[in-house]
Every structure is written in structure tokens, then in C-alpha cells.
PDB file of C-alpha atoms in Angstrom:
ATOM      1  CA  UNK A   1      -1.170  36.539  44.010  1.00  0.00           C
ATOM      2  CA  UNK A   2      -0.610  39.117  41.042  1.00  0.00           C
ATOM      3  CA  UNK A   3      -2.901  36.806  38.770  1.00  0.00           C
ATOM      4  CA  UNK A   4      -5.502  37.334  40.756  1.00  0.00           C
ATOM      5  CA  UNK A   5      -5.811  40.968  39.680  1.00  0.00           C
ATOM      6  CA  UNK A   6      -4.827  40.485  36.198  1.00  0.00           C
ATOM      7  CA  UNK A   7      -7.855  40.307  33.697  1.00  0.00           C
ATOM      8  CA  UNK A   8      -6.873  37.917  30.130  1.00  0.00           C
ATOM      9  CA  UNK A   9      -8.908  38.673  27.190  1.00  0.00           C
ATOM     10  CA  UNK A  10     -11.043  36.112  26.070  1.00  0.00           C
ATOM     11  CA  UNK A  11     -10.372  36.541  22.409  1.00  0.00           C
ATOM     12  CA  UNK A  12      -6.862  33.844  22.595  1.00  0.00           C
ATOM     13  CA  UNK A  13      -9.392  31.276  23.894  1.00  0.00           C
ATOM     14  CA  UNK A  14     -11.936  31.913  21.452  1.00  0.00           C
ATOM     15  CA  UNK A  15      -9.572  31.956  19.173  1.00  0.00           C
ATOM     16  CA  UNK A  16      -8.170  28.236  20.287  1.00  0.00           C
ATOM     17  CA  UNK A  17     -11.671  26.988  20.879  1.00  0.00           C
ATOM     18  CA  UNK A  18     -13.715  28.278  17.191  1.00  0.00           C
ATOM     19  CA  UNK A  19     -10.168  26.712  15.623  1.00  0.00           C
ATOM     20  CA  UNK A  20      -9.838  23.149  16.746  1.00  0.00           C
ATOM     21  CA  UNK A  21     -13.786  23.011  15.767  1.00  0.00           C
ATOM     22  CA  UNK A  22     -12.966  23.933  12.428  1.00  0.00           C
ATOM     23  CA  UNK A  23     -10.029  21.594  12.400  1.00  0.00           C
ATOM     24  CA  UNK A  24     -13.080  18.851  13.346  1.00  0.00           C
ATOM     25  CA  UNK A  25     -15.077  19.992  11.086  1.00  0.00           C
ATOM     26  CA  UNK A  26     -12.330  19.914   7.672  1.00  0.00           C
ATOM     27  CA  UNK A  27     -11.605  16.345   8.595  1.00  0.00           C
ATOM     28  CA  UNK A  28     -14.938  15.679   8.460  1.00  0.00           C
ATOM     29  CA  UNK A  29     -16.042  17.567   4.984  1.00  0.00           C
ATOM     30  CA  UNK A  30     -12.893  15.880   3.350  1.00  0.00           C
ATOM     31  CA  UNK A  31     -13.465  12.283   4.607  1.00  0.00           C
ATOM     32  CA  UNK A  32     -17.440  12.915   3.221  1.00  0.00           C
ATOM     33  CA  UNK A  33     -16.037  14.846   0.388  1.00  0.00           C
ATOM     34  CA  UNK A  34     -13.837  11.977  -0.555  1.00  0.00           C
ATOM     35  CA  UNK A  35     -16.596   9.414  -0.960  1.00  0.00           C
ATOM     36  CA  UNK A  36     -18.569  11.877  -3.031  1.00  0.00           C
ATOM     37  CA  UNK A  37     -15.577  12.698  -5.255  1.00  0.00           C
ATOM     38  CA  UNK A  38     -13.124   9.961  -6.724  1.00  0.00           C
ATOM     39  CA  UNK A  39     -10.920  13.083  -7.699  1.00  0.00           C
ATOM     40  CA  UNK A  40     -10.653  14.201  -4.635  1.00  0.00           C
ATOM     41  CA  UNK A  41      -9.963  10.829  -2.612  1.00  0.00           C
ATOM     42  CA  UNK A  42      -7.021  10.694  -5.228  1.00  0.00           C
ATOM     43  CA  UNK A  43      -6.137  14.056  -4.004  1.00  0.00           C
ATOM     44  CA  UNK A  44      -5.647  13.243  -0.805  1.00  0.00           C
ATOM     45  CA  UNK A  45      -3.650  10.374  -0.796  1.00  0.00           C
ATOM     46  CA  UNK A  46      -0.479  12.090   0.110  1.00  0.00           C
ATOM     47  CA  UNK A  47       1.331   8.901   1.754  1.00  0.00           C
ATOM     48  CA  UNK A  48       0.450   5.950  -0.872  1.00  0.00           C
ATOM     49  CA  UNK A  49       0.641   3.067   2.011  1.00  0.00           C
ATOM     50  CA  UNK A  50      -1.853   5.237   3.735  1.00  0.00           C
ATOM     51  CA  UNK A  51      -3.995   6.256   1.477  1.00  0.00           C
ATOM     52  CA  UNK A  52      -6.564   9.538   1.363  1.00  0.00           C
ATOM     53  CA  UNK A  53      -6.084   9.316   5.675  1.00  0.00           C
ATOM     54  CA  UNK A  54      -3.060  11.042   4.767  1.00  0.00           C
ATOM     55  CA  UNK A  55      -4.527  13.890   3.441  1.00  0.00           C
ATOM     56  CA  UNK A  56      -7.584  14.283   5.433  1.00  0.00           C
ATOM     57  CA  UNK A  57      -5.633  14.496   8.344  1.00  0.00           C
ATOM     58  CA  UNK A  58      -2.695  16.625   7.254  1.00  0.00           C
ATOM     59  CA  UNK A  59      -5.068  18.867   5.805  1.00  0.00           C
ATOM     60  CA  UNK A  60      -7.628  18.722   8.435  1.00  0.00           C
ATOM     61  CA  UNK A  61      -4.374  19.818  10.836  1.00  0.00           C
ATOM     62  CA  UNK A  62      -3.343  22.449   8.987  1.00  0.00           C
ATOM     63  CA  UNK A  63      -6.298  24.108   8.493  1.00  0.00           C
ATOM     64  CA  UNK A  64      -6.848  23.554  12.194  1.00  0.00           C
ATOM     65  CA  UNK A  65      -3.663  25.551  12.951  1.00  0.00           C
ATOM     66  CA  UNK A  66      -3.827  28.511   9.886  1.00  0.00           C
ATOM     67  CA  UNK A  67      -7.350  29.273  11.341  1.00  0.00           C
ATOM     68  CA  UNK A  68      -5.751  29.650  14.611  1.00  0.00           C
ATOM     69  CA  UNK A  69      -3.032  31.478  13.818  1.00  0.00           C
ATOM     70  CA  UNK A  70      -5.556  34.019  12.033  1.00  0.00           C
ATOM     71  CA  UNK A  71      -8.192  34.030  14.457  1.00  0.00           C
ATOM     72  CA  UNK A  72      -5.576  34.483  17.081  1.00  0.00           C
ATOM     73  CA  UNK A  73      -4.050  37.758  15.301  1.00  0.00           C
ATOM     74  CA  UNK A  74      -7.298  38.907  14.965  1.00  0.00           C
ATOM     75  CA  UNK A  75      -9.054  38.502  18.245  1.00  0.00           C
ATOM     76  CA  UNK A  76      -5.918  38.345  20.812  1.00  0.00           C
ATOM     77  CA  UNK A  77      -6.891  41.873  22.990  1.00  0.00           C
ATOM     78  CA  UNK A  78     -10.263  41.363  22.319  1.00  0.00           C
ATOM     79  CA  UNK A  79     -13.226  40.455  24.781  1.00  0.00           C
ATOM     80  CA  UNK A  80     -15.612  38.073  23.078  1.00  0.00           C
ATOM     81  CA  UNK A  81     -18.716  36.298  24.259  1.00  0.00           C
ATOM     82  CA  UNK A  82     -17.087  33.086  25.050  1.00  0.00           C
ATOM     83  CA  UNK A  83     -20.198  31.064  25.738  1.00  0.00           C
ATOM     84  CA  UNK A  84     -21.732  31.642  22.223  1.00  0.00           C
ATOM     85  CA  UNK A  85     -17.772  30.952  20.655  1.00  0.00           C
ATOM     86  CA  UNK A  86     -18.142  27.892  22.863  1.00  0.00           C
ATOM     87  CA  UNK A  87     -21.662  26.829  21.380  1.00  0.00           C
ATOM     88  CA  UNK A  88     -20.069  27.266  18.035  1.00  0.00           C
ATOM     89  CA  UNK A  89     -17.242  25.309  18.621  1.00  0.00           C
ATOM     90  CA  UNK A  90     -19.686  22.425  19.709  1.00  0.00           C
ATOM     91  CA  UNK A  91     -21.695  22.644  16.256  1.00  0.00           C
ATOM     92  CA  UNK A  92     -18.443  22.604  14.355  1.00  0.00           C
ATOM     93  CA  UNK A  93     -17.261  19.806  16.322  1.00  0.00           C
ATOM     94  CA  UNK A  94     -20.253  17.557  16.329  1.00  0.00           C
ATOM     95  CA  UNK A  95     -20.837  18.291  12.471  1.00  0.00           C
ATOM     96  CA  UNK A  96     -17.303  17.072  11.800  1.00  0.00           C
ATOM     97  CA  UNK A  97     -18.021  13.712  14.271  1.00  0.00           C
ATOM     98  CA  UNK A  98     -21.322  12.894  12.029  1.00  0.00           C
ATOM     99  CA  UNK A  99     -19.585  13.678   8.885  1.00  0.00           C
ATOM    100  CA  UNK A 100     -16.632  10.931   9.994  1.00  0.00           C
ATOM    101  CA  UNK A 101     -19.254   8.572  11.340  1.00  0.00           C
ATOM    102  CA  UNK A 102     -19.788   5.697   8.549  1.00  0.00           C
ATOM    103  CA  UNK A 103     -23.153   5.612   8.355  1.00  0.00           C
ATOM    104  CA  UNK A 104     -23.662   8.825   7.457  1.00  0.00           C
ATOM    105  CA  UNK A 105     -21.352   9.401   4.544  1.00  0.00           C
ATOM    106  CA  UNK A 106     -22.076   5.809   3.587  1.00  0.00           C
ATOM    107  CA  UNK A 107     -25.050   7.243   2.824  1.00  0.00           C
ATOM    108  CA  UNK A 108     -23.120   9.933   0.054  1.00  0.00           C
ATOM    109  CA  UNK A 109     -21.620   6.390  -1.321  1.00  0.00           C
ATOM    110  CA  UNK A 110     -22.881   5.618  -4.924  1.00  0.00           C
TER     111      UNK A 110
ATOM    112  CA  UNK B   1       7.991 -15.857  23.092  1.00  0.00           C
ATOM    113  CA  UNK B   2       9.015 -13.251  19.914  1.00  0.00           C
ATOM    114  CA  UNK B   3       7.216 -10.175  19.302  1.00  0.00           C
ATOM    115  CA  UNK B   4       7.773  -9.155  15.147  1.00  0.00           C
ATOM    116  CA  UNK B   5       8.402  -5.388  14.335  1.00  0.00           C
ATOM    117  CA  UNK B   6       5.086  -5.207  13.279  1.00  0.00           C
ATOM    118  CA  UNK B   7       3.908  -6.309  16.587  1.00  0.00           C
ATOM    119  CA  UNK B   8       6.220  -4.355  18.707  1.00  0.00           C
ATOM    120  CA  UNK B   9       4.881  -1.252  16.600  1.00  0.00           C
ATOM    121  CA  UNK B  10       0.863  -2.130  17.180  1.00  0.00           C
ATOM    122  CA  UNK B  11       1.872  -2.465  20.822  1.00  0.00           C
ATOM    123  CA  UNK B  12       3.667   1.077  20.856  1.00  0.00           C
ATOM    124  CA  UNK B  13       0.434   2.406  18.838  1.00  0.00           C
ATOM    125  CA  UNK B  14      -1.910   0.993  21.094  1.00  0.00           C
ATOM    126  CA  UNK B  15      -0.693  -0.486  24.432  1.00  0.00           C
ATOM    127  CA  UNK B  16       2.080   2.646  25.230  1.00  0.00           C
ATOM    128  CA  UNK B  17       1.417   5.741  23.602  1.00  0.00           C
ATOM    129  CA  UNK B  18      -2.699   5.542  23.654  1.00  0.00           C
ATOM    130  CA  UNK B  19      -3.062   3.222  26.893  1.00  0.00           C
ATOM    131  CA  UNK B  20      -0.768   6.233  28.608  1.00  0.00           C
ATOM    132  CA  UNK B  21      -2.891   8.924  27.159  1.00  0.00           C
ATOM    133  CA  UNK B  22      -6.046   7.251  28.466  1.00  0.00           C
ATOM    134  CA  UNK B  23      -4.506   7.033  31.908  1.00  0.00           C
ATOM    135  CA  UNK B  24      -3.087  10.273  32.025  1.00  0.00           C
ATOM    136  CA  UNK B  25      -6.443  11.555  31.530  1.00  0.00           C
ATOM    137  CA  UNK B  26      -8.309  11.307  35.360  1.00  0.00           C
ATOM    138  CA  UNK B  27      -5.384  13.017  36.814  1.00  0.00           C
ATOM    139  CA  UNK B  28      -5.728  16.124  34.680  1.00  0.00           C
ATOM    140  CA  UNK B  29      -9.340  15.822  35.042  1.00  0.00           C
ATOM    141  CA  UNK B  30      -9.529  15.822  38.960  1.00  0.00           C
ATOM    142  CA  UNK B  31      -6.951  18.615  38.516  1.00  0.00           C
ATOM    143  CA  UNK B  32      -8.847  20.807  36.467  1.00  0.00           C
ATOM    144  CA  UNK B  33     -12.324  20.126  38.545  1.00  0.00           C
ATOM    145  CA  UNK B  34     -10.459  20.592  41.839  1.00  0.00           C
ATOM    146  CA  UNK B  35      -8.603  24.364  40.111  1.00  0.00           C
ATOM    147  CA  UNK B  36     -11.146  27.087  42.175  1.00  0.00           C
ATOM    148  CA  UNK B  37      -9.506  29.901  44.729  1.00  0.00           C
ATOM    149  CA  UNK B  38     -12.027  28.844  47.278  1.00  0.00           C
ATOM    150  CA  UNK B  39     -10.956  24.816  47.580  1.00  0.00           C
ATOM    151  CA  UNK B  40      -6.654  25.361  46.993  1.00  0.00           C
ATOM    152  CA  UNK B  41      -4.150  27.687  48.081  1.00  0.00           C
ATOM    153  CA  UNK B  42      -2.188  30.644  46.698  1.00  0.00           C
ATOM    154  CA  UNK B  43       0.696  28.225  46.349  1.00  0.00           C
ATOM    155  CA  UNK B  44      -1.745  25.387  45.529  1.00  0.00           C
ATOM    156  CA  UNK B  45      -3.073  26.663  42.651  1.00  0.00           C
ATOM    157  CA  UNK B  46       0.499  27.377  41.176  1.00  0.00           C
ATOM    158  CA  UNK B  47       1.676  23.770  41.969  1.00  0.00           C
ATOM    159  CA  UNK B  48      -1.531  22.048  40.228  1.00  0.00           C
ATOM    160  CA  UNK B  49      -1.303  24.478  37.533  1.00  0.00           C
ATOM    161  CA  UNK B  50       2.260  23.704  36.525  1.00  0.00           C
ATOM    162  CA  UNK B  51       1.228  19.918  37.632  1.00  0.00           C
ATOM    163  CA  UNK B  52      -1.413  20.227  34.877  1.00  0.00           C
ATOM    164  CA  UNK B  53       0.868  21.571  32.105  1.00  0.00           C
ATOM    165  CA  UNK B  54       2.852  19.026  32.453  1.00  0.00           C
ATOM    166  CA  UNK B  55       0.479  16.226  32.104  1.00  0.00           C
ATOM    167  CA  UNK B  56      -1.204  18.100  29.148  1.00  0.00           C
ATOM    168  CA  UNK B  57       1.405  18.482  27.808  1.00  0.00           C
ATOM    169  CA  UNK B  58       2.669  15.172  27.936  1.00  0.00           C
ATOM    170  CA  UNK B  59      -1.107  13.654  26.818  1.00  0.00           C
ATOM    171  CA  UNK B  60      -0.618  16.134  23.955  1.00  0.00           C
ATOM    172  CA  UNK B  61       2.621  14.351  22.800  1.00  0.00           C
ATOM    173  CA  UNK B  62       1.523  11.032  23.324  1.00  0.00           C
ATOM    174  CA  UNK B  63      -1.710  11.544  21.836  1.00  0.00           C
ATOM    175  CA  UNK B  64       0.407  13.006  18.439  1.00  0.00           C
ATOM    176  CA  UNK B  65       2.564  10.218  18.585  1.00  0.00           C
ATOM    177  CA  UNK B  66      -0.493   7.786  18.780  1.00  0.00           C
ATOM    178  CA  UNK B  67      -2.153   9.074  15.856  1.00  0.00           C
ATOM    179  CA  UNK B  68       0.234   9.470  13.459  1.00  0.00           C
ATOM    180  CA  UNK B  69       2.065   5.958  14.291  1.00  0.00           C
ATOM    181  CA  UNK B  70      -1.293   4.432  13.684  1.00  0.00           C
ATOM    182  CA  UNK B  71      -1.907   6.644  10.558  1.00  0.00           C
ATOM    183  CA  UNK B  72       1.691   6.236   8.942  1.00  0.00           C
ATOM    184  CA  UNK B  73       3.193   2.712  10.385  1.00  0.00           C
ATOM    185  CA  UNK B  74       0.610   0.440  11.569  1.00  0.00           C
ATOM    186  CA  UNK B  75      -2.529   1.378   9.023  1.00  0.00           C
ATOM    187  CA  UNK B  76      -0.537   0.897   5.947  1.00  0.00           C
ATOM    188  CA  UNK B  77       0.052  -2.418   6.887  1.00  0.00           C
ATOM    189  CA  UNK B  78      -3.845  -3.242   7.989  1.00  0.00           C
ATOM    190  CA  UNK B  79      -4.939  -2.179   5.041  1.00  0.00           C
ATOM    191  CA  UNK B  80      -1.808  -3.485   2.591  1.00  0.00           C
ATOM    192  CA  UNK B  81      -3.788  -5.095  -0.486  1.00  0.00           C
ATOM    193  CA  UNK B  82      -2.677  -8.874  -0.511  1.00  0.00           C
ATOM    194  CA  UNK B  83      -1.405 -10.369  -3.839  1.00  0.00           C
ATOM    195  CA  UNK B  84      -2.862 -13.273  -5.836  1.00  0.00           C
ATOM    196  CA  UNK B  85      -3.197 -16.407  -3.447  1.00  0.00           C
ATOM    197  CA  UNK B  86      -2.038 -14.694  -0.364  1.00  0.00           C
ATOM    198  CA  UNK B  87      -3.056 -15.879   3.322  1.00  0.00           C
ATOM    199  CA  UNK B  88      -5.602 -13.124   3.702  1.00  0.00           C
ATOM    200  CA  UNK B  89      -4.566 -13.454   7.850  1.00  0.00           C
ATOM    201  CA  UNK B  90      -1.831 -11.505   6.970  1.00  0.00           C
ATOM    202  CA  UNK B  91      -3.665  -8.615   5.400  1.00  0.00           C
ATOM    203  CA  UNK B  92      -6.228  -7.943   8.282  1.00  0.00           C
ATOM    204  CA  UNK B  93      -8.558  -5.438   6.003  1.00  0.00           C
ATOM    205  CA  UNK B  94      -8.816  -7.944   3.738  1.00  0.00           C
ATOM    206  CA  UNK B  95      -9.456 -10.648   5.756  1.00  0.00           C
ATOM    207  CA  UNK B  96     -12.263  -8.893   7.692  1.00  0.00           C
ATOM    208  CA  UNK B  97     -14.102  -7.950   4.410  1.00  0.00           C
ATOM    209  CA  UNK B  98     -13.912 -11.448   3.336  1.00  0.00           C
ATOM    210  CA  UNK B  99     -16.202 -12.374   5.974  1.00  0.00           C
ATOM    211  CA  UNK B 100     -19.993 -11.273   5.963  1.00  0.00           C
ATOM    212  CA  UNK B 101     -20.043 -11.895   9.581  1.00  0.00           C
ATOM    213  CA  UNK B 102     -16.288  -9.258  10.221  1.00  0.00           C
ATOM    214  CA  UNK B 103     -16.462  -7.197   8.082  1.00  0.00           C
ATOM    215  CA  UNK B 104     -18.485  -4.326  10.028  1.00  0.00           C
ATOM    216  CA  UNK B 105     -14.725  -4.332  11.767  1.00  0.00           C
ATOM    217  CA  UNK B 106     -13.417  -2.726   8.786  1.00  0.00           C
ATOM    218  CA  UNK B 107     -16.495  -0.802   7.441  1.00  0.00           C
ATOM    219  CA  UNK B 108     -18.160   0.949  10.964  1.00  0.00           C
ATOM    220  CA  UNK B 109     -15.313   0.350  13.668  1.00  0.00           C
ATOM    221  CA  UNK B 110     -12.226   1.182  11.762  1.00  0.00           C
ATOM    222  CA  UNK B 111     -13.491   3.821   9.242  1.00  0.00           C
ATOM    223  CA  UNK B 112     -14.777   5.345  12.306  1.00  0.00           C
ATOM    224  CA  UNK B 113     -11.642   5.242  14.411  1.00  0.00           C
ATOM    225  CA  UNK B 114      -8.952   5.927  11.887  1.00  0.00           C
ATOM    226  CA  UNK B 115     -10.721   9.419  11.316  1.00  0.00           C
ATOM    227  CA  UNK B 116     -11.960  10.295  15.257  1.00  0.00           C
ATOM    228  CA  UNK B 117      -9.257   9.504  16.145  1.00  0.00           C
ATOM    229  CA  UNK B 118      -6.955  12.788  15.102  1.00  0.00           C
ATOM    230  CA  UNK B 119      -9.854  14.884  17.023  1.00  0.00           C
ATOM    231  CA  UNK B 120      -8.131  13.617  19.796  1.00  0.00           C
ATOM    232  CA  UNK B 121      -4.788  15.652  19.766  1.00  0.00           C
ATOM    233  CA  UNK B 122      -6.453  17.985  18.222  1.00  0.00           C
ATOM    234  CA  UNK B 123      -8.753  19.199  21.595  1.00  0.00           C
ATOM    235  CA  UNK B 124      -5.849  18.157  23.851  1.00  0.00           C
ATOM    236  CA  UNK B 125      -3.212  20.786  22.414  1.00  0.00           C
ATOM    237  CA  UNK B 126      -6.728  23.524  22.888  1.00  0.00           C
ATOM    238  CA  UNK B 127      -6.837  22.243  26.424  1.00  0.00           C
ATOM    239  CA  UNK B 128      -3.163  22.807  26.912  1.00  0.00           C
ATOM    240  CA  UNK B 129      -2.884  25.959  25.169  1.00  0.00           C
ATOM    241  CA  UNK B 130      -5.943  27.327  27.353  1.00  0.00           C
ATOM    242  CA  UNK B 131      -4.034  26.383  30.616  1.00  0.00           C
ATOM    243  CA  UNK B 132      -0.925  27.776  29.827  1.00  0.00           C
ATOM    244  CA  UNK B 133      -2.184  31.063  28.483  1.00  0.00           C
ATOM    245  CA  UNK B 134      -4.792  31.811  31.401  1.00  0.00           C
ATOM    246  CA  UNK B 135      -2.732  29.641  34.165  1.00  0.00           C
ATOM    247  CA  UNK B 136      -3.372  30.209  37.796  1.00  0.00           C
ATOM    248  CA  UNK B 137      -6.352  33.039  36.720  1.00  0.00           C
ATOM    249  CA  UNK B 138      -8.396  29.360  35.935  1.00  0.00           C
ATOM    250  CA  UNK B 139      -8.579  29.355  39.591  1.00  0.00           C
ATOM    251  CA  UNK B 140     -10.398  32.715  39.479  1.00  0.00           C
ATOM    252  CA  UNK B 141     -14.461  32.385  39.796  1.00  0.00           C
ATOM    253  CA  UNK B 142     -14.668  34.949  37.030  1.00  0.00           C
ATOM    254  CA  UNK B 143     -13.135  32.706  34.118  1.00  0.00           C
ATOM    255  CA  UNK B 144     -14.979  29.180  36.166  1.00  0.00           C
ATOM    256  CA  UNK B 145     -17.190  29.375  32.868  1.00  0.00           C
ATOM    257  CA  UNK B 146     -14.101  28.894  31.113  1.00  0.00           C
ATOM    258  CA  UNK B 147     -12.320  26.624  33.114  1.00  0.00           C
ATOM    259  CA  UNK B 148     -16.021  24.239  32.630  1.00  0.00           C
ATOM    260  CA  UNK B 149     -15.410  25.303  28.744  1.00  0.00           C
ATOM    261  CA  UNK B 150     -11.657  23.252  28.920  1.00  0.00           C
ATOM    262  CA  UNK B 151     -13.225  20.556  31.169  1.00  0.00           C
ATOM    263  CA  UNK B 152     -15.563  19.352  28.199  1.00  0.00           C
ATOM    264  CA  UNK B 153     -12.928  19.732  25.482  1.00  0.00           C
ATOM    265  CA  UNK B 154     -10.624  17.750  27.762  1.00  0.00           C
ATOM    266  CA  UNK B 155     -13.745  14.883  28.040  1.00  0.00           C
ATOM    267  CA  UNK B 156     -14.379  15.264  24.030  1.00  0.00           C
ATOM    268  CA  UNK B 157     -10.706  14.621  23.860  1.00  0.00           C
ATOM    269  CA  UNK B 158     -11.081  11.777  26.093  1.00  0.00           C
ATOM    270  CA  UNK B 159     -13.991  10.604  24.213  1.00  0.00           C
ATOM    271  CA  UNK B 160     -12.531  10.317  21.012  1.00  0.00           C
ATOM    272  CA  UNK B 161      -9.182   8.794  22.171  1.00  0.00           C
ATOM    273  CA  UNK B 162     -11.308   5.886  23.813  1.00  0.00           C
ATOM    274  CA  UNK B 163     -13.821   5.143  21.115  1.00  0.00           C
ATOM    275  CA  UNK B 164     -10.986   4.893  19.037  1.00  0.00           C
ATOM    276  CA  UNK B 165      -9.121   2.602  21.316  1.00  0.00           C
ATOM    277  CA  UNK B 166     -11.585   0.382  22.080  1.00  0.00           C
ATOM    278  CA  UNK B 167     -12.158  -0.131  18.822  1.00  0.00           C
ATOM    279  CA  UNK B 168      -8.204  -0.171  18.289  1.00  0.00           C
ATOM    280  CA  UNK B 169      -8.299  -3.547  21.092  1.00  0.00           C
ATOM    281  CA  UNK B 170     -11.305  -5.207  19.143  1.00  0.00           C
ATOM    282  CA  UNK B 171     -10.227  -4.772  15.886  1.00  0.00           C
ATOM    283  CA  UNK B 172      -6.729  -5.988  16.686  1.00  0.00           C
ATOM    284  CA  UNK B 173      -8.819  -9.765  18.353  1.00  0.00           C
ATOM    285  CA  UNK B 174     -10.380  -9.821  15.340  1.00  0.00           C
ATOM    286  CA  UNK B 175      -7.613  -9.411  12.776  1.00  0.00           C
ATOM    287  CA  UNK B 176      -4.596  -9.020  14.409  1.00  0.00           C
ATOM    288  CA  UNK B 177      -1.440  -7.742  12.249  1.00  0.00           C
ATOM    289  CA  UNK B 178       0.926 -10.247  12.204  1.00  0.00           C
TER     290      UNK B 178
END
């Protein structure tokens, strides 16, 4: 079987990885960041019947996919330590899970 | 027995697109677990890896389709303000933060699952991506730290769909939209 043989750089997974951590992570800053900042929960309401959701989640997305797109460009043919890009993506990840999780940016709430 | 729009809708939300996801979700496990040269064929590996696209792929769609039909038809009318002298039954946010004893419904379990909720598709288009840029190589003992990696995105993917489903379910006994 040819893909046997065939060595893939890891930078593409890396690359998919690091990004859909910060993706979890800009979700998280904007739904903490809109309960510390009225102008910014205005901000985000992109869909009125939905209110700021709308925009931490279309904004959380496309961040998530412009930091792939770059990260992908950038690292494609390269060889990267993926179990440090995977630790990373972890952090990012469970820092964007605490920062959605009610008591803690209850906490931010004036 | 009548279902309303609004109920036909929740059920799509809920009971199609993110019941299917959650089901969908053991067979691409056990197919990723079971992807190593040393347990499957030549011609095994190529049939579970295409088998495995297309259920990512598929738990990819549904899981987009789950989050932004909750997010853009079934939220707004959860959390619709009700006018003066309304029947707040028919405005479930309302209705559970009228009551001391629901209103952690609205305040932990649904400000919670309206937002883990999009980590969901999120992981699963990483997962897919992953398998259909490394394929049958997966297989390969060389990249089995990697194919681990993709087994504990799938599960945070997993994770995130069910915490906000079962919250989905319990929100909906409590305060159904009608």
C-alpha cells in the first residue's frame, strides 16, 4: 500500500488542531468579554431575535477558520512537534470551556 | 395529536439532527480505535477509512445544522421577551426566571449549553479534516500518537454535544416551547 511509504507533514494537523483551540478559546473571551462590557454585548448582537449568541459564535467561527487558513499556509510542509501543538490546543480549549462556564464569568458580572 | 412549527423545529434541533450526531458518534469511535496496520488489512484500512469520512462527515453536518437551528430558530423563541400580561408558559426564559426554584435552568444549564455547544462542530470538522488529509497513513504506528490526538478531539466533541443535549432534554421538561 503506497501510503504506507508516504511520510505527511505534521504542520496541516497542527495547523487544524492549534486553530479549532483558538476558535474555543474566542467564543469564550467574547461570551466573558460581553458580561464585562455592555458595548460589546451590543456589538455582538448580529441577529436581534438571538441576541449577542449571534456574534460570539459567528465570530468565534470565523476566527476559528482565518487562523486556520493562516496557520495552514504557514506550517503546511513543515514538521512540528505535534505533542506540545496538542498540549496547546488543550489549554486553549479548556480556557475557552471555563470562560463559557457560568459560574465563572458570573463572577466578571457587576 | 398536532405537533406546532415550533415544536416540529425543537424536535429537528434536538431529537434528529443532535440525537443522530450523538449516535453516530460510537461507530466512528470504534473505527478510529480499531484504525492500526497490525489489527486490519491493506484493503481494511481503506474501507474503514472511507467508512469513517463518511460518518464524520455526516456528524460534521448534522452537528452544523444542530447548532445553528438552535442558535437562529429555536433560541429566539426561548428567550422571546413576553409583553405586558402575557402567559409567561409561552416564553420559557421567562418563565424559568420567574421561579426561584427554575431558574438555574436558564442561568447555569442554558447559558452553559447555548455557548458549548458550537465547540461541538467545531472539533468534529478538525477530526474530519485530520482523517481525510492523513487517511489510510492513520493506520501507520508512526502517526498512532496522532491518530490518539483525533480520538480525544472526537470525545471533546462528543462531550460538548452531550452536555449540551442533556441539558437541551431537561430544559425542554422544564419549559417546553410551545
Amino acid at each position: 500500500m503506497s501510503a504506507q511509504t508516504k511520510t505527511i507533514p505534521s504542520g496541516p494537523a497542527a495547523a487544524a488542531m492549534i486553530s479549532a483551540g483558538i476558535g474555543g478559546l474566542t467564543i469564550g473571551i467574547l461570551t466573558t468579554g460581553a458580561v464585562l462590557s455592555e458595548a460589546l454585548k451590543n456589538a455582538l448582537v448580529l441577529y436581534v431575535p438571538a441576541g449577542p449568541l449571534s456574534g460570539k459564535t459567528t465570530f468565534g467561527i470565523a476566527v476559528w477558520l482565518l487562523s486556520w487558513l493562516i496557520l495552514n499556509a504557514l506550517w503546511k510542509n513543515k514538521e512540528l512537534n505535534l505533542r506540545s501543538v496538542f498540549t496547546w490546543t488543550l489549554v486553549l480549549l479548556a480556557l475557552g470551556l471555563l470562560l463559557t462556564f457560568p459560574p465563572v464569568f458570573e463572577a466578571f458580572e457587576a | 395529536m398536532v405537533l406546532t412549527a415550533r415544536e416540529i423545529w425543537t424536535a429537528l434541533h434536538g431529537m434528529v439532527f443532535g440525537a443522530a450526531y450523538l449516535l453516530a458518534f460510537t461507530a466512528g469511535l470504534v473505527g478510529l480505535y480499531s484504525l492500526r496496520e497490525s489489527w486490519v488489512t491493506g484493503k481494511g484500512i481503506i474501507e474503514r477509512i472511507t467508512r469513517l469520512k463518511w460518518e464524520t462527515g455526516i456528524m460534521a453536518l448534522l452537528s452544523f445544522l444542530t447548532v445553528i437551528s438552535g442558535t437562529y430558530i429555536v433560541y429566539p423563541w426561548y428567550r422571546a421577551a413576553p409583553p405586558e400580561g402575557a402567559n409567561l408558559l409561552e416564553y420559557p426564559r421567562s418563565f424559568l426566571l420567574a421561579d426561584p426554584n427554575l431558574s438555574a435552568w436558564h442561568t447555569f444549564a442554558m447559558e452553559w449549553k447555548e455557548h458549548i455547544a458550537w465547540f461541538s462542530p467545531i472539533l468534529t470538522v478538525a477530526v474530519l479534516y485530520l482523517i481525510f488529509r492523513y487517511g489510510p497513513a492513520l493506520a501507520q504506528d508512526k502517526y498512532k500518537n496522532l491518530r490518539w490526538m483525533i480520538v480525544i478531539l472526537f470525545i471533546l466533541s462528543f462531550a460538548a454535544a452531550g452536555v449540551a443535549g442533556l441539558f437541551g432534554a431537561l430544559i425542554t421538561k422544564a419549559a417546553p416551547i410551545l
